[in-house]
Amino acid sequence: MLDIVIVGGGITGLAAAWQLEQTGEGVSYALLEASPRWGGKMSSQTLQAEGKTFLADGGPDTLVTRKPETWQLVNELGLQERVIVPASETKNIYVLDNGKIQPIPLSPGLFLRTPLLTWRGRLRLLAEPLQPARRDEGDESLAEFVTRRLGSEALEKFIGPVLGGIYNTDPARQSTLVSSPVMREMEKEAGSLFAAALGRMSKRRAPGPRFINFEGGMEELPQKIASRLTGTLRLNAPVSRIFPTRTGFAVELASGERLEAASVILATLANVSANLLQETAPQSATLLGQIAHQNIGTASLLYRESDLPAKPVINGLMIPRREKQPIDAVTVTSRKLPSRSYPGYTLLRVFFGGAQPTLVEEEDAALLHTLQGALNRLLGLRAQPLASALFRWKQGFPQAEVGHLERVDAIEASLPPGVYLAGSSYRGIAVPDCIRQGRDAAQKALRSSKSRSHSAR
Ligand SMILES: Cc1cc2nc3c(=O)[nH]c(=O)nc-3n(C[C@H](O)[C@H](O)[C@H](O)COP(=O)(O)OP(=O)(O)OC[C@H]3O[C@@H](n4cnc5c(N)ncnc54)[C@H](O)[C@@H]3O)c2cc1C
């Protein structure tokens, strides 16, 4: 009989286990991961071409340090020396508009020249500080928020495509309180986004980089955590059901093996946790099943630099759904993370699965053919890639729709004592959010196991 079983060895489950190592003296735990590797979406793969080795991240490739959880974890693990700093993400970002690539107007010059906005749209955007501020705690969609503050043109022409691209979703459904709480905080704090941005710029920032990645790819962080854990660690161990026992829970693996524990932390997506809780907590399972998940995939494609047109210099291209393209965005890894490349080569990362969800189910050759066709049309890129790495997650990208946090509150209230949920389906999708949730769940499980052993005495 263990104290705690953690299901799912992505960054959330690993952070939960790390927290138990830090504060759970004498606590016995197991971490069970379905796949043959730790890290879930934090995965990296090498590409070989012409005698050189390149590195591609499949999921996250930038961790923001404004949310302190990742940086704190990096320090605890002694990984500071392994950190690399990605280049600025705000330069040379384009959006596809009516089939044409247009720069997103982030500088005053571009703002005046951009064909994306009418003069009316420009004036509306500049009138942002004059709009009344919302100061309550209620949720709204990203589309409502942006329209309210910056106007409908800004939403439709570039802010919507950027936010929709980041969250692989329709901004009209996406919860602002989950996806961009910082924008609501800024509105509350200064009455306007512009005023808050100016105020924040004048404040001294904490030392250290704003965004980070690692020499060995994103996978380095989860692998480092796994190497430091001392509990029972099992790869290739998919959990198939969980059921209550007299003293806690039995966690059954697909192989039929059972582990018993007083508490269970489910660090799996809500659609997986819904299945696992069917017997133990049917009402929670129904509510969990209401959280939608989208398909998502990325392809890292390596080219010779000369294969791409020299102009315009593109660091990122966002593609709104209305453009009816098979791909959702393109970023240029070799510019964002130059240490990942060699002179004369361009490493692209193409996002897919939002506009055309079935792409994640295609065979490699058919998928590459479709992506290649889109890159040819959009960027004039005719050459075949020298090497590629494909990553796909079917129903793997959680969608936090308006009212999401209330739904999560209701799910948590419905759980039997001793079951805890954490991860990207619940209270924020970014890696720091997942780390925070994993650590919080571990603390809650520890508290409950302490109070049980107290009352047993
Ligand atoms: C393309 C892409 C780009 C992203 N970019 C960024 C970014 O730049 N910055 C950022 O902060 N975030 C980014 N994110 C989001 C972030 O990567 C994820 O939200 C986060 O990694 C999720 O971690 P997790 O541990 O909660 O879930 P996952 O990584 O999904 O891990 C869940 C684990 O549970 C395992 N599992 C599933 N079923 C079972 C079972 N039955 N039994 C046992 N184990 C099971 C899975 O195999 C998996 O390893 C990105 C995500 C994607 C897809």
Short mmCIF file of C-alpha atoms and ligand atoms in Angstrom, two decimals:
data_model
loop_
_atom_site.label_atom_id
_atom_site.label_comp_id
_atom_site.label_asym_id
_atom_site.label_seq_id
_atom_site.Cartn_x
_atom_site.Cartn_y
_atom_site.Cartn_z
CA MET A 1 0.00 0.00 0.00
CA LEU A 2 1.44 3.34 -1.13
CA ASP A 3 0.55 6.79 0.16
CA ILE A 4 0.11 8.40 -3.26
CA VAL A 5 -0.10 7.22 -6.89
CA ILE A 6 0.43 9.83 -9.60
CA VAL A 7 -0.96 8.96 -13.03
CA GLY A 8 0.72 10.67 -16.03
CA GLY A 9 4.42 11.46 -16.40
CA GLY A 10 4.17 14.75 -18.30
CA ILE A 11 5.52 17.90 -16.64
CA THR A 12 2.46 18.04 -14.34
CA GLY A 13 2.93 14.54 -12.91
CA LEU A 14 6.69 15.03 -12.65
CA ALA A 15 6.23 18.34 -10.82
CA ALA A 16 3.84 16.61 -8.39
CA ALA A 17 6.42 13.89 -7.73
CA TRP A 18 9.17 16.51 -7.33
CA GLN A 19 7.05 18.31 -4.75
CA LEU A 20 6.63 15.05 -2.81
CA GLU A 21 10.43 14.66 -2.85
CA GLN A 22 10.82 18.18 -1.45
CA THR A 23 8.21 18.17 1.30
CA GLY A 24 6.88 14.66 1.75
CA GLU A 25 9.45 13.10 4.02
CA GLY A 26 8.83 9.38 4.35
CA VAL A 27 5.91 9.43 1.90
CA SER A 28 5.73 6.47 -0.49
CA TYR A 29 4.58 7.19 -4.04
CA ALA A 30 4.51 5.78 -7.55
CA LEU A 31 4.52 7.71 -10.83
CA LEU A 32 2.90 5.84 -13.73
CA GLU A 33 3.40 6.88 -17.35
CA ALA A 34 1.69 5.20 -20.31
CA SER A 35 4.40 5.91 -22.91
CA PRO A 36 8.05 4.81 -23.02
CA ARG A 37 9.35 8.29 -22.10
CA TRP A 38 8.93 11.02 -19.48
CA GLY A 39 7.76 14.53 -20.31
CA GLY A 40 4.52 14.18 -22.30
CA LYS A 41 4.34 17.15 -24.65
CA MET A 42 7.76 18.39 -23.55
CA SER A 43 9.52 16.28 -26.14
CA SER A 44 12.56 16.88 -28.33
CA GLN A 45 13.96 15.00 -31.29
CA THR A 46 17.17 15.27 -33.31
CA LEU A 47 17.25 15.71 -37.10
CA GLN A 48 20.28 14.58 -39.09
CA ALA A 49 21.27 16.09 -42.44
CA GLU A 50 24.52 16.50 -44.36
CA GLY A 51 26.57 15.32 -41.40
CA LYS A 52 24.99 17.79 -38.99
CA THR A 53 22.62 17.32 -36.07
CA PHE A 54 19.71 19.66 -35.44
CA LEU A 55 17.30 19.65 -32.50
CA ALA A 56 13.52 20.10 -32.66
CA ASP A 57 10.98 20.55 -29.87
CA GLY A 58 7.62 18.94 -30.58
CA GLY A 59 5.49 20.78 -28.01
CA PRO A 60 6.58 23.86 -26.04
CA ASP A 61 9.69 25.69 -27.21
CA THR A 62 9.51 28.81 -25.01
CA LEU A 63 8.86 29.00 -21.29
CA VAL A 64 7.94 32.39 -19.93
CA THR A 65 9.67 33.34 -16.67
CA ARG A 66 7.09 36.01 -15.74
CA LYS A 67 5.26 33.10 -14.16
CA PRO A 68 7.87 32.11 -11.56
CA GLU A 69 7.26 28.34 -11.38
CA THR A 70 9.61 27.23 -14.16
CA TRP A 71 12.50 29.43 -13.09
CA GLN A 72 12.11 28.24 -9.51
CA LEU A 73 12.18 24.62 -10.68
CA VAL A 74 15.24 25.28 -12.86
CA ASN A 75 17.03 26.63 -9.80
CA GLU A 76 15.99 23.74 -7.58
CA LEU A 77 17.26 21.27 -10.17
CA GLY A 78 20.51 23.16 -10.76
CA LEU A 79 19.72 23.52 -14.47
CA GLN A 80 20.70 27.21 -14.79
CA GLU A 81 23.83 26.39 -16.80
CA ARG A 82 21.73 24.50 -19.35
CA VAL A 83 19.32 27.37 -20.07
CA ILE A 84 19.31 29.00 -23.50
CA VAL A 85 17.44 32.19 -24.27
CA PRO A 86 15.19 32.38 -27.34
CA ALA A 87 15.29 35.52 -29.51
CA SER A 88 12.52 38.12 -29.28
CA GLU A 89 9.21 36.80 -30.55
CA THR A 90 7.75 40.14 -31.48
CA LYS A 91 9.87 40.98 -34.53
CA ASN A 92 8.97 40.04 -38.12
CA ILE A 93 5.67 38.37 -37.28
CA TYR A 94 3.24 38.13 -40.17
CA VAL A 95 -0.40 37.26 -40.62
CA LEU A 96 -2.09 35.83 -43.69
CA ASP A 97 -4.87 38.14 -44.82
CA ASN A 98 -6.88 37.37 -47.95
CA GLY A 99 -4.10 35.11 -49.16
CA LYS A 100 -1.40 37.79 -48.68
CA ILE A 101 1.31 37.85 -46.05
CA GLN A 102 1.18 41.10 -44.05
CA PRO A 103 3.45 42.18 -41.18
CA ILE A 104 1.67 42.55 -37.85
CA PRO A 105 1.90 46.28 -37.09
CA LEU A 106 3.89 46.27 -33.87
CA SER A 107 5.99 49.37 -34.63
CA PRO A 108 4.67 52.93 -35.15
CA GLY A 109 5.85 52.90 -38.81
CA LEU A 110 4.06 49.65 -39.58
CA PHE A 111 1.00 50.83 -37.68
CA LEU A 112 0.68 53.84 -39.99
CA ARG A 113 1.31 51.85 -43.18
CA THR A 114 -0.48 48.57 -42.53
CA PRO A 115 -3.26 47.61 -44.95
CA LEU A 116 -4.70 45.39 -42.20
CA LEU A 117 -6.48 48.32 -40.52
CA THR A 118 -8.71 51.10 -41.85
CA TRP A 119 -8.17 54.59 -40.38
CA ARG A 120 -11.28 54.02 -38.31
CA GLY A 121 -9.78 50.77 -36.99
CA ARG A 122 -6.48 52.53 -36.18
CA LEU A 123 -8.26 55.30 -34.27
CA ARG A 124 -10.34 52.77 -32.36
CA LEU A 125 -7.20 50.94 -31.34
CA LEU A 126 -5.53 54.17 -30.21
CA ALA A 127 -8.65 55.03 -28.19
CA GLU A 128 -8.03 52.02 -25.94
CA PRO A 129 -7.12 54.17 -22.88
CA LEU A 130 -10.47 55.95 -23.18
CA GLN A 131 -12.56 52.78 -22.91
CA PRO A 132 -14.26 52.10 -19.56
CA ALA A 133 -12.40 49.47 -17.52
CA ARG A 134 -14.04 46.28 -16.35
CA ARG A 135 -13.07 45.52 -12.77
CA ASP A 136 -15.24 42.55 -11.77
CA GLU A 137 -14.12 38.91 -11.71
CA GLY A 138 -16.54 37.61 -14.37
CA ASP A 139 -15.27 35.68 -17.39
CA GLU A 140 -15.65 36.67 -21.04
CA SER A 141 -14.30 35.37 -24.34
CA LEU A 142 -11.00 36.60 -25.75
CA ALA A 143 -12.98 38.01 -28.68
CA GLU A 144 -15.22 40.02 -26.32
CA PHE A 145 -12.24 41.29 -24.37
CA VAL A 146 -10.24 42.40 -27.41
CA THR A 147 -13.26 43.98 -29.12
CA ARG A 148 -14.14 45.85 -25.93
CA ARG A 149 -10.63 47.22 -25.45
CA LEU A 150 -9.15 47.50 -28.94
CA GLY A 151 -12.01 47.26 -31.42
CA SER A 152 -13.30 44.63 -33.83
CA GLU A 153 -10.77 45.27 -36.62
CA ALA A 154 -7.79 44.63 -34.33
CA LEU A 155 -9.49 41.43 -33.19
CA GLU A 156 -10.31 40.17 -36.65
CA LYS A 157 -7.15 41.19 -38.46
CA PHE A 158 -4.30 40.29 -36.15
CA ILE A 159 -4.95 39.89 -32.42
CA GLY A 160 -7.55 37.17 -32.98
CA PRO A 161 -5.31 35.18 -35.34
CA VAL A 162 -2.36 35.45 -32.93
CA LEU A 163 -4.38 34.41 -29.86
CA GLY A 164 -6.31 31.80 -31.85
CA GLY A 165 -2.99 30.43 -33.09
CA ILE A 166 -1.45 30.23 -29.62
CA TYR A 167 -4.45 28.43 -28.12
CA ASN A 168 -5.45 26.55 -31.30
CA THR A 169 -8.96 27.81 -30.83
CA ASP A 170 -11.69 30.21 -31.81
CA PRO A 171 -11.23 33.41 -29.71
CA ALA A 172 -15.03 33.74 -29.56
CA ARG A 173 -15.12 30.68 -27.25
CA GLN A 174 -11.83 30.93 -25.37
CA SER A 175 -11.94 32.02 -21.71
CA THR A 176 -9.99 35.22 -21.01
CA LEU A 177 -9.62 34.38 -17.33
CA VAL A 178 -7.79 31.13 -18.16
CA SER A 179 -5.85 32.15 -21.29
CA SER A 180 -4.92 35.77 -20.63
CA PRO A 181 -5.62 36.66 -17.01
CA VAL A 182 -2.72 39.11 -17.22
CA MET A 183 -4.68 41.30 -19.65
CA ARG A 184 -7.57 41.54 -17.22
CA GLU A 185 -5.12 42.29 -14.39
CA MET A 186 -3.61 45.11 -16.48
CA GLU A 187 -7.04 46.55 -17.18
CA LYS A 188 -7.90 46.46 -13.49
CA GLU A 189 -4.58 47.84 -12.34
CA ALA A 190 -4.32 50.89 -14.62
CA GLY A 191 -7.72 51.24 -16.29
CA SER A 192 -6.18 50.51 -19.70
CA LEU A 193 -3.78 48.08 -21.37
CA PHE A 194 -1.58 50.86 -22.76
CA ALA A 195 -1.27 52.59 -19.38
CA ALA A 196 -0.54 49.28 -17.62
CA ALA A 197 2.07 48.32 -20.24
CA LEU A 198 3.83 51.68 -19.79
CA GLY A 199 3.69 51.31 -16.00
CA ARG A 200 5.13 47.82 -16.17
CA MET A 201 7.91 48.90 -18.57
CA SER A 202 9.04 51.58 -16.14
CA LYS A 203 9.27 49.09 -13.27
CA ARG A 204 12.51 47.21 -12.89
CA ARG A 205 12.16 43.60 -13.98
CA ALA A 206 13.46 40.72 -11.91
CA PRO A 207 16.91 39.69 -13.15
CA GLY A 208 17.18 36.74 -15.54
CA PRO A 209 15.86 35.98 -19.00
CA ARG A 210 12.25 36.57 -20.02
CA PHE A 211 11.90 33.31 -21.94
CA ILE A 212 13.91 30.11 -21.67
CA ASN A 213 14.63 26.80 -23.37
CA PHE A 214 17.44 24.28 -22.72
CA GLU A 215 20.63 23.22 -24.52
CA GLY A 216 19.29 19.69 -24.85
CA GLY A 217 15.77 20.77 -25.87
CA MET A 218 12.65 21.13 -23.74
CA GLU A 219 12.83 17.46 -22.85
CA GLU A 220 15.81 18.22 -20.66
CA LEU A 221 13.61 19.64 -17.88
CA PRO A 222 11.32 16.59 -17.43
CA GLN A 223 14.25 14.21 -17.86
CA LYS A 224 16.20 15.99 -15.16
CA ILE A 225 13.27 15.78 -12.77
CA ALA A 226 12.78 12.07 -13.50
CA SER A 227 16.49 11.40 -12.85
CA ARG A 228 16.17 12.94 -9.37
CA LEU A 229 13.05 11.06 -8.23
CA THR A 230 13.34 8.25 -5.73
CA GLY A 231 9.78 6.85 -5.73
CA THR A 232 8.49 3.93 -7.80
CA LEU A 233 8.81 5.12 -11.40
CA ARG A 234 7.12 3.17 -14.17
CA LEU A 235 7.20 3.84 -17.92
CA ASN A 236 5.04 1.81 -20.36
CA ALA A 237 2.47 1.61 -17.56
CA PRO A 238 -0.92 2.84 -18.87
CA VAL A 239 -3.57 3.00 -16.17
CA SER A 240 -6.90 1.57 -17.31
CA ARG A 241 -9.17 2.04 -14.27
CA ILE A 242 -9.30 3.28 -10.72
CA PHE A 243 -11.71 1.95 -8.14
CA PRO A 244 -12.33 2.52 -4.44
CA THR A 245 -11.09 0.04 -1.82
CA ARG A 246 -11.67 -0.10 1.94
CA THR A 247 -8.53 1.94 2.61
CA GLY A 248 -8.27 4.15 -0.47
CA PHE A 249 -8.01 3.34 -4.16
CA ALA A 250 -6.80 0.58 -6.44
CA VAL A 251 -5.08 1.77 -9.62
CA GLU A 252 -5.21 -0.91 -12.28
CA LEU A 253 -2.75 -0.99 -15.18
CA ALA A 254 -3.66 -2.26 -18.66
CA SER A 255 -1.52 -5.31 -17.84
CA GLY A 256 -3.93 -6.17 -14.99
CA GLU A 257 -1.40 -5.31 -12.26
CA ARG A 258 -2.84 -3.29 -9.36
CA LEU A 259 -1.27 -0.70 -7.08
CA GLU A 260 -3.09 0.42 -3.94
CA ALA A 261 -2.80 3.91 -2.49
CA ALA A 262 -4.49 6.21 -0.03
CA SER A 263 -4.60 9.10 -2.56
CA VAL A 264 -4.44 9.43 -6.34
CA ILE A 265 -3.26 12.43 -8.36
CA LEU A 266 -4.51 12.35 -11.94
CA ALA A 267 -2.01 14.37 -13.97
CA THR A 268 -3.65 13.30 -17.21
CA LEU A 269 -5.84 15.32 -19.58
CA ALA A 270 -9.50 15.67 -18.55
CA ASN A 271 -10.64 13.32 -21.35
CA VAL A 272 -8.35 10.58 -19.96
CA SER A 273 -9.23 11.31 -16.32
CA ALA A 274 -12.95 11.11 -17.23
CA ASN A 275 -12.48 7.50 -18.35
CA LEU A 276 -10.36 6.58 -15.35
CA LEU A 277 -12.91 7.95 -12.87
CA GLN A 278 -15.95 6.31 -14.46
CA GLU A 279 -16.37 3.80 -11.62
CA THR A 280 -15.07 5.83 -8.68
CA ALA A 281 -16.75 9.16 -9.39
CA PRO A 282 -19.29 8.97 -12.25
CA GLN A 283 -20.54 12.53 -11.72
CA SER A 284 -16.99 13.94 -11.88
CA ALA A 285 -16.38 11.80 -14.98
CA THR A 286 -19.41 13.33 -16.73
CA LEU A 287 -18.27 16.87 -15.92
CA LEU A 288 -14.70 16.09 -16.99
CA GLY A 289 -16.04 14.79 -20.29
CA GLN A 290 -17.52 18.23 -20.98
CA ILE A 291 -14.08 19.82 -21.32
CA ALA A 292 -13.28 19.83 -25.04
CA HIS A 293 -9.89 18.85 -26.46
CA GLN A 294 -8.58 19.57 -29.96
CA ASN A 295 -6.13 17.78 -32.18
CA ILE A 296 -2.73 19.41 -32.56
CA GLY A 297 0.58 18.64 -34.22
CA THR A 298 3.86 20.23 -35.21
CA ALA A 299 6.34 19.40 -37.93
CA SER A 300 9.95 20.57 -37.77
CA LEU A 301 11.27 20.77 -41.32
CA LEU A 302 14.87 21.46 -42.25
CA TYR A 303 15.83 23.30 -45.48
CA ARG A 304 18.83 24.97 -46.98
CA GLU A 305 18.56 28.70 -46.33
CA SER A 306 18.78 29.31 -50.09
CA ASP A 307 15.57 27.30 -50.58
CA LEU A 308 13.57 30.15 -49.03
CA PRO A 309 13.05 33.54 -50.67
CA ALA A 310 15.42 36.06 -49.01
CA LYS A 311 12.59 38.60 -48.49
CA PRO A 312 10.54 39.12 -46.47
CA VAL A 313 12.42 37.96 -43.39
CA ILE A 314 9.76 36.02 -41.50
CA ASN A 315 10.12 34.86 -37.90
CA GLY A 316 6.51 33.78 -37.56
CA LEU A 317 3.39 33.55 -39.68
CA MET A 318 -0.10 33.23 -38.19
CA ILE A 319 -2.87 31.84 -40.37
CA PRO A 320 -6.48 32.58 -39.39
CA ARG A 321 -9.00 29.77 -39.94
CA ARG A 322 -10.94 31.92 -42.42
CA GLU A 323 -8.02 31.61 -44.85
CA LYS A 324 -8.87 27.90 -45.23
CA GLN A 325 -5.28 26.70 -45.23
CA PRO A 326 -4.29 23.27 -43.87
CA ILE A 327 -1.71 24.81 -41.51
CA ASP A 328 -2.25 27.16 -38.58
CA ALA A 329 1.13 28.84 -38.09
CA VAL A 330 4.80 28.71 -39.02
CA THR A 331 7.72 29.75 -36.83
CA VAL A 332 11.39 29.81 -37.73
CA THR A 333 13.25 27.85 -35.08
CA SER A 334 16.67 28.62 -36.57
CA ARG A 335 16.07 32.34 -35.88
CA LYS A 336 14.27 31.92 -32.58
CA LEU A 337 16.92 29.52 -31.25
CA PRO A 338 20.01 30.13 -33.42
CA SER A 339 22.10 27.73 -31.35
CA ARG A 340 19.85 24.99 -32.76
CA SER A 341 21.08 25.55 -36.30
CA TYR A 342 24.10 26.06 -38.56
CA PRO A 343 24.73 28.90 -41.02
CA GLY A 344 23.14 28.12 -44.36
CA TYR A 345 20.19 26.14 -42.95
CA THR A 346 16.63 27.08 -41.98
CA LEU A 347 14.64 25.01 -39.50
CA LEU A 348 10.90 25.70 -39.71
CA ARG A 349 8.19 24.60 -37.30
CA VAL A 350 4.74 24.20 -38.79
CA PHE A 351 1.62 23.93 -36.59
CA PHE A 352 -1.36 21.93 -37.82
CA GLY A 353 -4.53 20.23 -36.56
CA GLY A 354 -6.63 23.33 -35.81
CA ALA A 355 -7.99 24.31 -39.23
CA GLN A 356 -7.83 20.72 -40.50
CA PRO A 357 -8.05 18.35 -37.50
CA THR A 358 -7.84 15.14 -39.57
CA LEU A 359 -4.24 15.99 -40.54
CA VAL A 360 -2.99 14.54 -37.25
CA GLU A 361 -4.27 11.13 -38.33
CA GLU A 362 -2.53 11.10 -41.72
CA GLU A 363 0.43 8.88 -42.54
CA ASP A 364 3.80 10.66 -42.46
CA ALA A 365 4.22 10.83 -46.25
CA ALA A 366 0.71 12.19 -46.90
CA LEU A 367 1.04 14.70 -44.06
CA LEU A 368 4.41 15.95 -45.31
CA HIS A 369 2.99 16.29 -48.81
CA THR A 370 0.11 18.48 -47.52
CA LEU A 371 2.42 20.64 -45.38
CA GLN A 372 4.87 21.01 -48.24
CA GLY A 373 2.06 22.14 -50.58
CA ALA A 374 0.95 24.80 -48.08
CA LEU A 375 4.52 26.10 -47.60
CA ASN A 376 4.96 26.32 -51.34
CA ARG A 377 1.75 28.37 -51.75
CA LEU A 378 2.41 30.63 -48.75
CA LEU A 379 6.19 31.11 -48.76
CA GLY A 380 7.21 30.04 -52.25
CA LEU A 381 9.15 27.15 -50.72
CA ARG A 382 9.49 24.50 -53.44
CA ALA A 383 12.33 22.34 -52.15
CA GLN A 384 11.78 19.10 -50.27
CA PRO A 385 12.96 19.19 -46.63
CA LEU A 386 16.40 17.69 -45.92
CA ALA A 387 15.00 16.13 -42.72
CA SER A 388 11.81 16.27 -40.69
CA ALA A 389 10.38 15.41 -37.27
CA LEU A 390 6.62 15.01 -36.81
CA PHE A 391 4.71 15.26 -33.52
CA ARG A 392 0.96 14.69 -33.16
CA TRP A 393 -1.51 14.73 -30.27
CA LYS A 394 -4.99 13.49 -31.04
CA GLN A 395 -7.55 15.13 -28.74
CA GLY A 396 -4.51 16.39 -26.88
CA PHE A 397 -5.00 20.16 -26.65
CA PRO A 398 -7.47 21.27 -23.95
CA GLN A 399 -9.89 24.10 -24.68
CA ALA A 400 -10.75 26.46 -21.83
CA GLU A 401 -14.05 27.93 -22.93
CA VAL A 402 -15.83 30.85 -21.23
CA GLY A 403 -16.87 29.78 -17.70
CA HIS A 404 -14.14 27.11 -17.61
CA LEU A 405 -12.92 27.92 -14.08
CA GLU A 406 -16.45 27.54 -12.68
CA ARG A 407 -16.68 24.15 -14.34
CA VAL A 408 -13.32 23.14 -12.82
CA ASP A 409 -14.52 24.31 -9.38
CA ALA A 410 -17.62 22.11 -9.80
CA ILE A 411 -15.51 19.12 -10.87
CA GLU A 412 -13.17 19.51 -7.90
CA ALA A 413 -16.13 19.81 -5.50
CA SER A 414 -17.55 16.56 -6.90
CA LEU A 415 -14.37 14.48 -6.44
CA PRO A 416 -14.19 11.84 -3.71
CA PRO A 417 -11.75 12.72 -0.89
CA GLY A 418 -8.27 11.49 -1.84
CA VAL A 419 -8.55 12.14 -5.61
CA TYR A 420 -6.78 15.21 -7.04
CA LEU A 421 -6.61 16.61 -10.58
CA ALA A 422 -3.83 18.69 -12.10
CA GLY A 423 -2.65 19.76 -15.52
CA SER A 424 -3.33 21.63 -18.72
CA SER A 425 -7.06 20.81 -18.88
CA TYR A 426 -7.79 22.75 -15.68
CA ARG A 427 -6.18 25.95 -14.47
CA GLY A 428 -3.95 27.14 -17.31
CA ILE A 429 -2.26 25.35 -20.19
CA ALA A 430 1.29 26.76 -20.17
CA VAL A 431 4.10 24.73 -18.62
CA PRO A 432 4.47 27.03 -15.54
CA ASP A 433 0.71 26.61 -14.92
CA CYS A 434 1.12 22.83 -15.12
CA ILE A 435 4.09 22.89 -12.72
CA ARG A 436 2.09 24.98 -10.24
CA GLN A 437 -0.93 22.67 -10.45
CA GLY A 438 1.20 19.52 -10.07
CA ARG A 439 2.93 20.90 -6.99
CA ASP A 440 -0.36 22.12 -5.46
CA ALA A 441 -1.99 18.71 -5.99
CA ALA A 442 0.97 17.04 -4.26
CA GLN A 443 0.65 19.40 -1.28
CA LYS A 444 -3.08 18.64 -1.00
CA ALA A 445 -2.47 14.88 -1.21
CA LEU A 446 0.24 15.17 1.45
CA ARG A 447 -2.05 17.11 3.77
CA SER A 448 -4.78 14.53 3.40
CA SER A 449 -2.40 11.60 4.00
CA LYS A 450 -1.02 13.37 7.11
CA SER A 451 -4.50 13.99 8.53
CA ARG A 452 -5.45 10.35 7.84
CA SER A 453 -2.40 8.97 9.63
CA HIS A 454 -3.11 11.39 12.50
CA SER A 455 -6.69 10.20 12.89
CA ALA A 456 -5.58 6.54 12.61
CA ARG A 457 -3.36 6.99 15.67
C1 LIG B 1 2.41 22.29 -30.06
C2 LIG B 1 2.40 22.81 -28.65
C3 LIG B 1 3.13 23.94 -28.33
C4 LIG B 1 3.13 24.41 -27.02
N1 LIG B 1 3.90 25.50 -26.72
C5 LIG B 1 4.02 25.89 -25.44
C6 LIG B 1 4.98 26.89 -25.09
O1 LIG B 1 5.74 27.38 -25.94
N2 LIG B 1 5.07 27.25 -23.77
C7 LIG B 1 4.30 26.67 -22.80
O2 LIG B 1 4.43 27.04 -21.63
N3 LIG B 1 3.40 25.70 -23.10
C8 LIG B 1 3.26 25.29 -24.39
N4 LIG B 1 2.39 24.29 -24.70
C9 LIG B 1 1.53 23.71 -23.64
C10 LIG B 1 2.27 22.72 -22.75
O3 LIG B 1 3.27 22.06 -23.47
C11 LIG B 1 1.33 21.65 -22.18
O4 LIG B 1 0.14 22.20 -21.71
C12 LIG B 1 2.02 20.87 -21.03
O5 LIG B 1 3.27 20.35 -21.46
C13 LIG B 1 1.09 19.77 -20.57
O6 LIG B 1 1.72 18.98 -19.57
P1 LIG B 1 0.92 17.85 -18.80
O7 LIG B 1 1.88 17.08 -18.01
O8 LIG B 1 -0.24 18.46 -18.08
O9 LIG B 1 0.25 16.96 -19.96
P2 LIG B 1 0.96 16.02 -21.03
O10 LIG B 1 2.25 16.57 -21.45
O11 LIG B 1 -0.10 15.76 -22.05
O12 LIG B 1 1.24 14.70 -20.20
C14 LIG B 1 0.25 13.79 -19.84
C15 LIG B 1 0.93 12.42 -19.73
O13 LIG B 1 -0.04 11.47 -19.30
C16 LIG B 1 0.25 10.24 -19.96
N5 LIG B 1 -0.95 9.42 -19.93
C17 LIG B 1 -2.08 9.55 -20.70
N6 LIG B 1 -2.95 8.56 -20.40
C18 LIG B 1 -2.38 7.82 -19.42
C19 LIG B 1 -2.79 6.66 -18.70
N7 LIG B 1 -3.97 6.09 -18.92
N8 LIG B 1 -1.95 6.13 -17.78
C20 LIG B 1 -0.75 6.71 -17.54
N9 LIG B 1 -0.30 7.80 -18.20
C21 LIG B 1 -1.12 8.35 -19.13
C22 LIG B 1 0.66 10.69 -21.35
O14 LIG B 1 1.37 9.68 -22.03
C23 LIG B 1 1.48 11.92 -21.05
O15 LIG B 1 2.85 11.65 -20.91
C24 LIG B 1 2.38 23.77 -26.00
C25 LIG B 1 1.65 22.61 -26.33
C26 LIG B 1 1.66 22.12 -27.63
C27 LIG B 1 0.90 20.88 -27.96
#
